[in-house]
Short mmCIF file of C-alpha atoms in Angstrom, two decimals:
data_model
loop_
_atom_site.label_atom_id
_atom_site.label_comp_id
_atom_site.label_asym_id
_atom_site.label_seq_id
_atom_site.Cartn_x
_atom_site.Cartn_y
_atom_site.Cartn_z
CA UNK A 1278 -79.20 -11.70 -59.35
CA UNK A 1279 -75.77 -10.17 -59.53
CA UNK A 1280 -75.08 -7.01 -61.47
CA UNK A 1281 -73.22 -8.99 -64.10
CA UNK A 1282 -76.12 -11.45 -64.46
CA UNK A 1283 -78.56 -8.60 -64.94
CA UNK A 1284 -76.27 -6.92 -67.44
CA UNK A 1285 -76.22 -10.16 -69.41
CA UNK A 1286 -79.97 -10.84 -69.31
CA UNK A 1287 -81.98 -7.68 -68.71
CA UNK A 1288 -80.02 -5.03 -70.47
CA UNK A 1289 -81.69 -5.53 -73.84
CA UNK A 1290 -85.11 -4.57 -72.52
CA UNK A 1291 -83.72 -1.48 -70.84
CA UNK A 1292 -81.99 -0.41 -74.03
CA UNK A 1293 -85.16 -0.90 -76.10
CA UNK A 1294 -87.09 1.20 -73.64
CA UNK A 1295 -84.39 3.88 -73.66
CA UNK A 1296 -84.19 4.13 -77.42
CA UNK A 1297 -87.95 4.55 -77.72
CA UNK A 1298 -87.94 7.12 -74.95
CA UNK A 1299 -85.08 9.18 -76.31
CA UNK A 1300 -85.74 8.54 -80.01
CA UNK A 1301 -81.99 8.53 -80.43
CA UNK A 1302 -79.78 5.48 -80.40
CA UNK A 1303 -76.67 7.25 -79.16
CA UNK A 1304 -78.49 9.15 -76.46
CA UNK A 1305 -80.22 5.95 -75.33
CA UNK A 1306 -76.85 4.27 -74.99
CA UNK A 1307 -75.47 7.18 -72.95
CA UNK A 1308 -78.50 7.29 -70.68
CA UNK A 1309 -78.38 3.56 -70.02
CA UNK A 1310 -74.64 3.71 -69.35
CA UNK A 1311 -75.14 6.43 -66.76
CA UNK A 1312 -77.94 4.47 -65.14
CA UNK A 1313 -75.90 1.27 -65.01
CA UNK A 1314 -72.92 3.05 -63.50
CA UNK A 1315 -75.11 4.43 -60.76
CA UNK A 1316 -77.05 1.21 -60.33
CA UNK A 1317 -73.89 -0.81 -59.87
CA UNK A 1318 -73.04 1.20 -56.75
CA UNK A 1319 -76.46 0.52 -55.22
CA UNK A 1320 -77.00 -2.93 -56.62
CA UNK A 1321 -77.54 -4.53 -53.24
CA UNK A 1322 -80.37 -2.12 -52.52
CA UNK A 1323 -81.91 -2.49 -55.99
CA UNK A 1324 -81.97 -6.28 -55.91
CA UNK A 1325 -83.66 -6.10 -52.52
CA UNK A 1326 -86.67 -4.39 -54.09
CA UNK A 1327 -89.76 -6.25 -55.27
CA UNK A 1328 -89.36 -5.04 -58.84
CA UNK A 1329 -85.77 -4.11 -59.54
CA UNK A 1330 -86.45 -3.80 -63.27
CA UNK A 1331 -89.14 -1.18 -62.55
CA UNK A 1332 -86.64 0.73 -60.43
CA UNK A 1333 -84.11 0.67 -63.25
CA UNK A 1334 -86.74 1.86 -65.70
CA UNK A 1335 -87.51 4.71 -63.35
CA UNK A 1336 -83.82 5.55 -63.22
CA UNK A 1337 -83.78 5.69 -67.01
CA UNK A 1338 -86.79 8.02 -67.00
CA UNK A 1339 -85.21 10.30 -64.43
CA UNK A 1340 -81.93 10.29 -66.31
CA UNK A 1341 -83.74 11.18 -69.51
CA UNK A 1342 -85.72 13.95 -67.83
CA UNK A 1343 -82.58 15.49 -66.36
CA UNK A 1344 -80.40 14.78 -69.37
CA UNK A 1345 -80.86 17.96 -71.34
CA UNK A 1346 -80.67 20.13 -68.26
CA UNK A 1347 -77.45 18.42 -67.19
CA UNK A 1348 -75.69 18.21 -70.51
CA UNK A 1349 -76.84 21.53 -71.90
CA UNK A 1350 -74.28 23.09 -69.59
CA UNK A 1351 -71.49 20.97 -70.99
CA UNK A 1352 -72.08 20.08 -74.60
CA UNK A 1353 -74.95 21.27 -76.71
CA UNK A 1354 -75.02 18.32 -79.09
CA UNK A 1355 -77.06 15.67 -77.23
CA UNK A 1356 -80.02 18.02 -76.93
CA UNK A 1357 -80.02 18.75 -80.62
CA UNK A 1358 -79.53 15.10 -81.44
CA UNK A 1359 -82.38 14.05 -79.22
CA UNK A 1360 -84.76 16.29 -81.08
CA UNK A 1361 -83.50 15.31 -84.49
CA UNK A 1362 -86.11 13.29 -86.36
CA UNK A 1363 -85.19 9.73 -87.01
CA UNK A 1364 -83.77 9.11 -90.43
CA UNK A 1365 -86.68 8.88 -92.80
CA UNK A 1366 -87.35 5.47 -94.12
CA UNK A 1367 -88.10 5.61 -97.78
CA UNK A 1368 -90.30 2.57 -97.68
CA UNK A 1369 -93.87 3.71 -97.78
CA UNK A 1370 -95.02 1.63 -94.81
CA UNK A 1371 -92.38 3.19 -92.55
CA UNK A 1372 -92.75 6.79 -93.66
CA UNK A 1373 -95.74 7.42 -91.45
CA UNK A 1374 -93.97 5.86 -88.44
CA UNK A 1375 -90.92 7.99 -88.95
CA UNK A 1376 -93.08 11.08 -89.10
CA UNK A 1377 -94.98 10.04 -85.99
CA UNK A 1378 -91.78 9.37 -84.05
CA UNK A 1379 -90.42 12.73 -85.11
CA UNK A 1380 -93.53 14.38 -83.73
CA UNK A 1381 -93.24 12.38 -80.50
CA UNK A 1382 -89.67 13.63 -80.15
CA UNK A 1383 -90.94 17.21 -80.26
CA UNK A 1384 -93.36 16.71 -77.39
CA UNK A 1385 -92.50 18.01 -73.92
CA UNK A 1386 -90.45 15.42 -72.05
CA UNK A 1387 -93.12 14.56 -69.47
CA UNK A 1388 -95.70 13.89 -72.18
CA UNK A 1389 -93.18 11.82 -74.08
CA UNK A 1390 -92.38 9.71 -71.03
CA UNK A 1391 -96.06 9.09 -70.36
CA UNK A 1392 -96.75 8.00 -73.92
CA UNK A 1393 -93.77 5.64 -74.03
CA UNK A 1394 -94.60 4.09 -70.67
CA UNK A 1395 -98.23 3.73 -71.65
CA UNK A 1396 -97.92 2.53 -75.24
CA UNK A 1397 -94.55 0.82 -75.29
CA UNK A 1398 -94.26 -0.59 -71.77
CA UNK A 1399 -98.05 -0.98 -71.41
CA UNK A 1400 -97.98 0.32 -67.87
CA UNK A 1401 -101.19 1.47 -66.16
CA UNK A 1402 -101.50 5.15 -65.35
CA UNK A 1403 -101.15 4.48 -61.62
CA UNK A 1404 -97.73 2.91 -62.14
CA UNK A 1405 -96.68 5.70 -64.48
CA UNK A 1406 -97.70 8.15 -61.79
CA UNK A 1407 -95.43 6.35 -59.32
CA UNK A 1408 -92.50 6.57 -61.71
CA UNK A 1409 -93.00 10.26 -62.39
CA UNK A 1410 -93.88 11.12 -58.81
CA UNK A 1411 -97.25 12.65 -59.69
CA UNK A 1412 -100.92 11.66 -59.57
CA UNK A 1413 -102.73 9.42 -62.05
CA UNK A 1414 -104.90 12.32 -63.16
CA UNK A 1415 -101.77 14.29 -63.99
CA UNK A 1416 -100.57 11.33 -66.05
CA UNK A 1417 -103.87 11.28 -67.90
CA UNK A 1418 -103.51 14.99 -68.53
CA UNK A 1419 -100.05 14.51 -70.01
CA UNK A 1420 -101.29 11.64 -72.16
CA UNK A 1421 -104.28 13.60 -73.40
CA UNK A 1422 -102.21 16.60 -74.41
CA UNK A 1423 -99.61 14.37 -76.05
CA UNK A 1424 -102.13 12.39 -78.02
CA UNK A 1425 -103.92 15.54 -79.17
CA UNK A 1426 -100.66 17.01 -80.35
CA UNK A 1427 -100.00 13.85 -82.31
CA UNK A 1428 -103.55 13.91 -83.70
CA UNK A 1429 -104.26 10.44 -82.35
CA UNK A 1430 -107.81 9.30 -81.90
CA UNK A 1431 -108.37 8.54 -78.24
CA UNK A 1432 -111.00 5.85 -78.26
CA UNK A 1433 -109.37 2.89 -79.91
CA UNK A 1434 -111.73 -0.01 -80.17
CA UNK A 1435 -108.94 -2.39 -81.11
CA UNK A 1436 -107.14 -2.00 -77.78
CA UNK A 1437 -110.16 -1.34 -75.66
CA UNK A 1438 -108.38 1.45 -73.85
CA UNK A 1439 -111.02 4.08 -73.06
CA UNK A 1440 -110.53 7.77 -73.50
CA UNK A 1441 -109.53 8.38 -69.91
CA UNK A 1442 -109.09 12.11 -69.87
CA UNK B 781 -106.48 10.35 -88.13
CA UNK B 782 -103.94 8.20 -86.35
CA UNK B 783 -104.79 5.60 -83.77
CA UNK B 784 -103.11 4.45 -80.58
CA UNK B 785 -102.05 1.29 -82.40
CA UNK B 786 -100.06 3.40 -84.81
CA UNK B 787 -98.20 4.77 -81.85
CA UNK B 788 -97.57 1.27 -80.50
CA UNK B 789 -96.29 0.12 -83.85
CA UNK B 790 -94.02 3.12 -84.19
CA UNK B 791 -92.56 2.54 -80.73
CA UNK B 792 -92.06 -1.15 -81.44
CA UNK B 793 -90.27 -0.35 -84.69
CA UNK B 794 -88.09 2.19 -82.93
CA UNK B 795 -87.14 -0.35 -80.28
CA UNK B 796 -85.54 -2.45 -83.00
CA UNK B 797 -82.93 0.27 -83.34
CA UNK B 798 -81.72 -0.30 -79.79
CA UNK B 799 -77.95 -0.55 -79.51
CA UNK B 800 -76.40 -3.92 -78.83
CA UNK B 801 -76.25 -4.80 -75.17
CA UNK B 802 -72.73 -6.20 -75.53
CA UNK B 803 -71.40 -2.84 -76.65
CA UNK B 804 -73.10 -1.06 -73.77
CA UNK B 805 -71.83 -3.64 -71.28
CA UNK B 806 -68.28 -3.16 -72.50
CA UNK B 807 -68.62 0.61 -72.37
CA UNK B 808 -69.98 0.48 -68.83
CA UNK B 809 -67.19 -1.85 -67.72
CA UNK B 810 -64.62 0.47 -69.27
CA UNK B 811 -66.11 3.57 -67.63
CA UNK B 812 -66.38 1.78 -64.32
CA UNK B 813 -62.71 0.82 -64.50
CA UNK B 814 -61.82 4.40 -65.41
CA UNK B 815 -63.82 5.71 -62.51
CA UNK B 816 -62.16 3.32 -60.08
CA UNK B 817 -58.74 4.29 -61.37
CA UNK B 818 -59.62 7.96 -61.06
CA UNK B 819 -60.92 7.45 -57.53
CA UNK B 820 -57.79 5.55 -56.61
CA UNK B 821 -55.62 8.32 -58.05
CA UNK B 822 -57.65 11.00 -56.23
CA UNK B 823 -57.37 9.12 -52.95
CA UNK B 824 -53.63 8.72 -53.41
CA UNK B 825 -53.20 12.41 -54.17
CA UNK B 826 -55.37 13.39 -51.20
CA UNK B 827 -53.35 11.16 -48.90
CA UNK B 828 -50.08 12.53 -50.25
CA UNK B 829 -51.32 16.11 -49.84
CA UNK B 830 -52.43 15.42 -46.28
CA UNK B 831 -49.05 13.91 -45.43
CA UNK B 832 -47.22 16.89 -46.91
CA UNK B 833 -49.45 19.39 -45.08
CA UNK B 834 -49.06 17.60 -41.74
CA UNK B 835 -45.31 17.33 -42.21
CA UNK B 836 -45.02 21.00 -43.16
CA UNK B 837 -47.14 22.03 -40.18
CA UNK B 838 -45.01 19.86 -37.91
CA UNK B 839 -41.79 21.37 -39.24
CA UNK B 840 -43.19 24.86 -38.90
CA UNK B 841 -44.29 24.23 -35.32
CA UNK B 842 -40.93 22.65 -34.51
CA UNK B 843 -39.02 25.60 -35.94
CA UNK B 844 -41.24 28.11 -34.23
CA UNK B 845 -41.25 26.32 -30.87
CA UNK B 846 -37.52 25.75 -31.15
CA UNK B 847 -37.00 29.43 -31.93
CA UNK B 848 -39.13 30.50 -28.99
CA UNK B 849 -37.31 28.12 -26.67
CA UNK B 850 -33.96 29.51 -27.79
CA UNK B 851 -35.31 33.03 -27.43
CA UNK B 852 -36.60 32.44 -23.90
CA UNK B 853 -33.41 30.61 -23.03
CA UNK B 854 -31.26 33.55 -24.08
CA UNK B 855 -33.65 35.90 -22.32
CA UNK B 856 -33.24 33.95 -19.09
CA UNK B 857 -29.50 34.01 -19.48
CA UNK B 858 -28.86 37.60 -20.45
CA UNK B 859 -32.15 39.40 -20.02
CA UNK B 860 -32.84 38.83 -16.36
CA UNK B 861 -34.88 35.63 -16.63
CA UNK B 862 -38.15 37.08 -17.94
CA UNK B 863 -39.56 34.28 -20.01
CA UNK B 864 -41.73 35.36 -22.98
CA UNK B 865 -43.44 32.19 -24.11
CA UNK B 866 -46.41 31.67 -26.33
CA UNK B 867 -49.66 31.45 -24.33
CA UNK B 868 -50.27 27.81 -25.19
CA UNK B 869 -46.83 26.82 -24.01
CA UNK B 870 -47.05 28.77 -20.79
CA UNK B 871 -50.06 26.90 -19.47
CA UNK B 872 -48.05 25.03 -16.85
CA UNK B 873 -46.34 28.19 -15.68
CA UNK B 874 -49.69 29.99 -15.60
CA UNK B 875 -51.04 27.29 -13.33
CA UNK B 876 -48.25 28.10 -10.85
CA UNK B 877 -49.28 31.76 -10.76
CA UNK B 878 -51.20 31.67 -7.46
CA UNK B 879 -48.16 30.21 -5.74
CA UNK B 880 -46.15 33.33 -6.47
CA UNK B 881 -47.01 35.51 -3.46
CA UNK B 882 -46.63 39.30 -3.39
CA UNK B 883 -43.93 38.90 -0.79
CA UNK B 884 -41.87 36.85 -3.23
CA UNK B 885 -41.58 39.78 -5.58
CA UNK B 886 -39.27 42.61 -4.53
CA UNK B 887 -40.22 45.84 -6.27
CA UNK B 888 -38.18 49.04 -6.36
CA UNK B 889 -38.47 52.42 -8.04
CA UNK B 890 -35.81 54.84 -9.21
CA UNK B 891 -36.38 58.26 -10.79
CA UNK B 892 -34.14 60.38 -12.95
CA UNK B 893 -34.75 63.77 -14.41
CA UNK B 894 -35.35 64.11 -18.13
CA UNK B 895 -36.38 66.85 -20.52
CA UNK B 896 -39.89 65.48 -20.45
CA UNK B 897 -40.19 65.42 -16.64
CA UNK B 898 -39.30 62.39 -14.54
CA UNK B 899 -38.44 59.06 -16.05
CA UNK B 900 -38.37 56.07 -13.74
CA UNK B 901 -37.65 52.39 -13.71
CA UNK B 902 -39.64 49.87 -11.72
CA UNK B 903 -37.51 46.82 -11.04
CA UNK B 904 -38.90 43.45 -9.97
CA UNK B 905 -36.83 40.63 -8.49
CA UNK B 906 -38.35 37.22 -7.87
CA UNK B 907 -37.11 35.86 -4.52
CA UNK B 908 -39.64 33.05 -4.50
CA UNK B 909 -39.37 29.50 -5.81
CA UNK B 910 -41.97 29.76 -8.54
CA UNK B 911 -42.37 31.96 -11.58
CA UNK B 912 -44.41 35.14 -11.17
CA UNK B 913 -46.75 36.53 -13.79
CA UNK B 914 -45.44 39.88 -14.93
CA UNK B 915 -47.75 40.44 -17.87
CA UNK B 916 -48.75 43.77 -16.36
CA UNK B 917 -47.87 47.43 -16.41
CA UNK B 918 -46.84 48.57 -12.93
CA UNK B 919 -48.79 51.31 -11.19
CA UNK B 920 -46.97 53.88 -9.05
CA UNK B 921 -48.55 56.05 -6.35
CA UNK B 922 -46.15 58.66 -4.98
CA UNK B 923 -46.44 59.52 -1.28
CA UNK B 924 -46.00 63.07 -0.06
CA UNK B 925 -43.63 64.03 2.71
CA UNK B 926 -46.65 64.25 4.98
CA UNK B 927 -47.40 60.60 4.25
CA UNK B 928 -50.35 61.18 1.97
CA UNK B 929 -50.75 59.13 -1.17
CA UNK B 930 -50.84 61.57 -4.07
CA UNK B 931 -53.72 61.18 -6.45
CA UNK B 932 -51.59 60.65 -9.55
CA UNK B 933 -53.30 58.64 -12.19
CA UNK B 934 -51.36 55.98 -14.08
CA UNK B 935 -52.32 55.36 -17.66
CA UNK B 936 -52.72 51.62 -17.83
CA UNK B 937 -54.43 50.57 -21.04
CA UNK B 938 -56.31 47.31 -20.87
CA UNK B 939 -54.96 44.18 -22.45
CA UNK B 940 -51.97 41.98 -22.11
CA UNK B 941 -48.64 41.94 -23.88
CA UNK B 942 -48.06 39.45 -26.67
CA UNK B 943 -47.25 36.11 -25.07
CA UNK B 944 -46.99 35.22 -21.41
CA UNK B 945 -44.32 36.89 -19.30
CA UNK B 946 -43.14 34.81 -16.41
CA UNK B 947 -40.43 36.04 -14.07
CA UNK B 948 -38.41 32.99 -13.13
CA UNK B 949 -37.03 32.58 -9.58
CA UNK B 950 -34.04 34.85 -8.85
CA UNK B 951 -34.60 36.69 -12.12
CA UNK B 952 -35.10 40.42 -12.55
CA UNK B 953 -37.29 42.48 -14.82
CA UNK B 954 -38.02 46.16 -15.26
CA UNK B 955 -40.65 48.48 -16.61
CA UNK B 956 -40.18 52.08 -17.66
CA UNK B 957 -42.42 54.80 -16.27
CA UNK B 958 -42.71 58.46 -17.07
CA UNK B 959 -44.24 61.31 -15.12
CA UNK B 960 -44.31 64.42 -17.30
CA UNK B 961 -45.74 67.02 -14.91
CA UNK B 962 -47.36 67.50 -11.50
CA UNK B 963 -49.08 70.53 -10.02
CA UNK B 964 -49.99 69.10 -6.62
CA UNK B 965 -48.12 68.74 -3.36
CA UNK B 966 -44.53 67.48 -3.68
CA UNK B 967 -43.72 63.80 -3.34
CA UNK B 968 -41.41 62.40 -0.69
CA UNK B 969 -39.01 59.45 -0.67
CA UNK B 970 -41.73 56.84 -0.53
CA UNK B 971 -44.08 55.44 -3.14
CA UNK B 972 -46.46 52.55 -3.58
CA UNK B 973 -46.00 50.15 -6.50
CA UNK B 974 -48.90 48.06 -7.63
CA UNK B 975 -48.61 44.59 -9.11
CA UNK B 976 -51.59 42.37 -9.82
CA UNK B 977 -53.80 44.33 -7.43
CA UNK B 978 -51.26 44.34 -4.58
CA UNK B 979 -49.47 47.53 -3.50
CA UNK B 980 -46.15 47.52 -1.74
CA UNK B 981 -44.52 50.58 -0.25
CA UNK B 982 -40.96 51.16 -1.40
CA UNK B 983 -38.25 53.74 -0.87
CA UNK B 984 -37.57 55.74 -4.00
CA UNK B 985 -34.04 56.22 -5.24
CA UNK B 986 -32.94 59.25 -7.22
CA UNK B 987 -34.45 62.69 -7.01
CA UNK B 988 -37.12 62.59 -4.36
CA UNK B 989 -39.19 65.22 -5.94
CA UNK B 990 -41.94 65.76 -8.43
CA UNK B 991 -41.76 67.07 -11.98
CA UNK B 992 -42.56 70.72 -12.47
CA UNK B 993 -46.03 72.08 -13.07
CA UNK B 994 -46.24 72.78 -16.78
CA UNK B 995 -49.44 74.17 -18.16
CA UNK B 996 -51.07 71.75 -20.54
CA UNK B 997 -48.64 68.88 -19.83
CA UNK B 998 -50.22 65.64 -18.63
CA UNK B 999 -49.88 65.01 -14.92
CA UNK B 1000 -50.54 61.33 -15.11
CA UNK B 1001 -47.91 58.59 -15.31
CA UNK B 1002 -47.45 56.18 -18.17
CA UNK B 1003 -45.83 52.80 -17.64
CA UNK B 1004 -44.62 50.12 -19.99
CA UNK B 1005 -44.95 46.35 -19.79
CA UNK B 1006 -42.37 44.52 -17.74
CA UNK B 1007 -39.49 43.35 -19.87
CA UNK B 1008 -36.03 41.87 -19.39
CA UNK B 1009 -33.81 44.06 -17.23
CA UNK B 1010 -31.73 46.19 -19.51
#
């Protein structure tokens, strides 16, 4: 798969992941651009991996985690934008989602990453631990604290996911 | 109380807001092109700077070396043939140093009276076929009329003069020496002159005597570096 082929086929998924992670469309675009610029230079190495898409996702996570620290020294706006709640949807069925996403955006970055990887990408905790460079129990700790902050009931019979922490 | 499914649904809804991949692709391509252009410009500027620096250094070295060559050339012509070259340039001449034997170098000493005691000149003439290293201050040991070497100290600070000093064949060089006072036995017409650890006995021209004994005046000699014969 050449870089151009990936950019044509796999970029959508990366952008969807980034926008959920950052909760900001513009920031997601910036993060993905940075990742692609770096990935292009190491494309030969990335395509040699078993799961290049997982590597790119990890790059997005790392870029997001370092984003505020990096850009806070240059321009203050992205940080503020990232924390800005999504525009409220006046439709009743979306109001609760907008509120929930706004609360997710206020979580510490590590907790936010864990929740997105777990509930949007449906990754197991062991794989999330690999991406974050920590242990699975640490991932469970992040998830537990994040879910408590969001007032989410842990044992969800519909998904079957047990309360792990 | 919210459930995990609420979170999934919220994330899924948020994903629908993702920017269009086409726009991102175009932006990445544009930034990549910009970066390449910037890198190309930086490389060009770095190359240009390096060329300018090397050229300037070359010109500087050429001017300096040329100036030194002219200086040493004029010194050989009018200053008795004492070549004062930069150390790096004098490597070849330095290698010939052992070939210059003490016998090749003719040393002589002449005194004259001055208000500050005796002032002398040590003259060196190279009769050999190779250059002799004269980056030294000469040492003089006066000899009494009874043939005893007088214990006169010569102030010879450590170190070397700036640049190498090579006395070319048939060239002459001199060093000034002063002897302010002496309270010991009088000197005769002979003296020993030291050069690179070798002492040769020479006949002294001028007043064959010693400076007076002045209380508090230094009794040691002070010599200068060898320089072109003036």
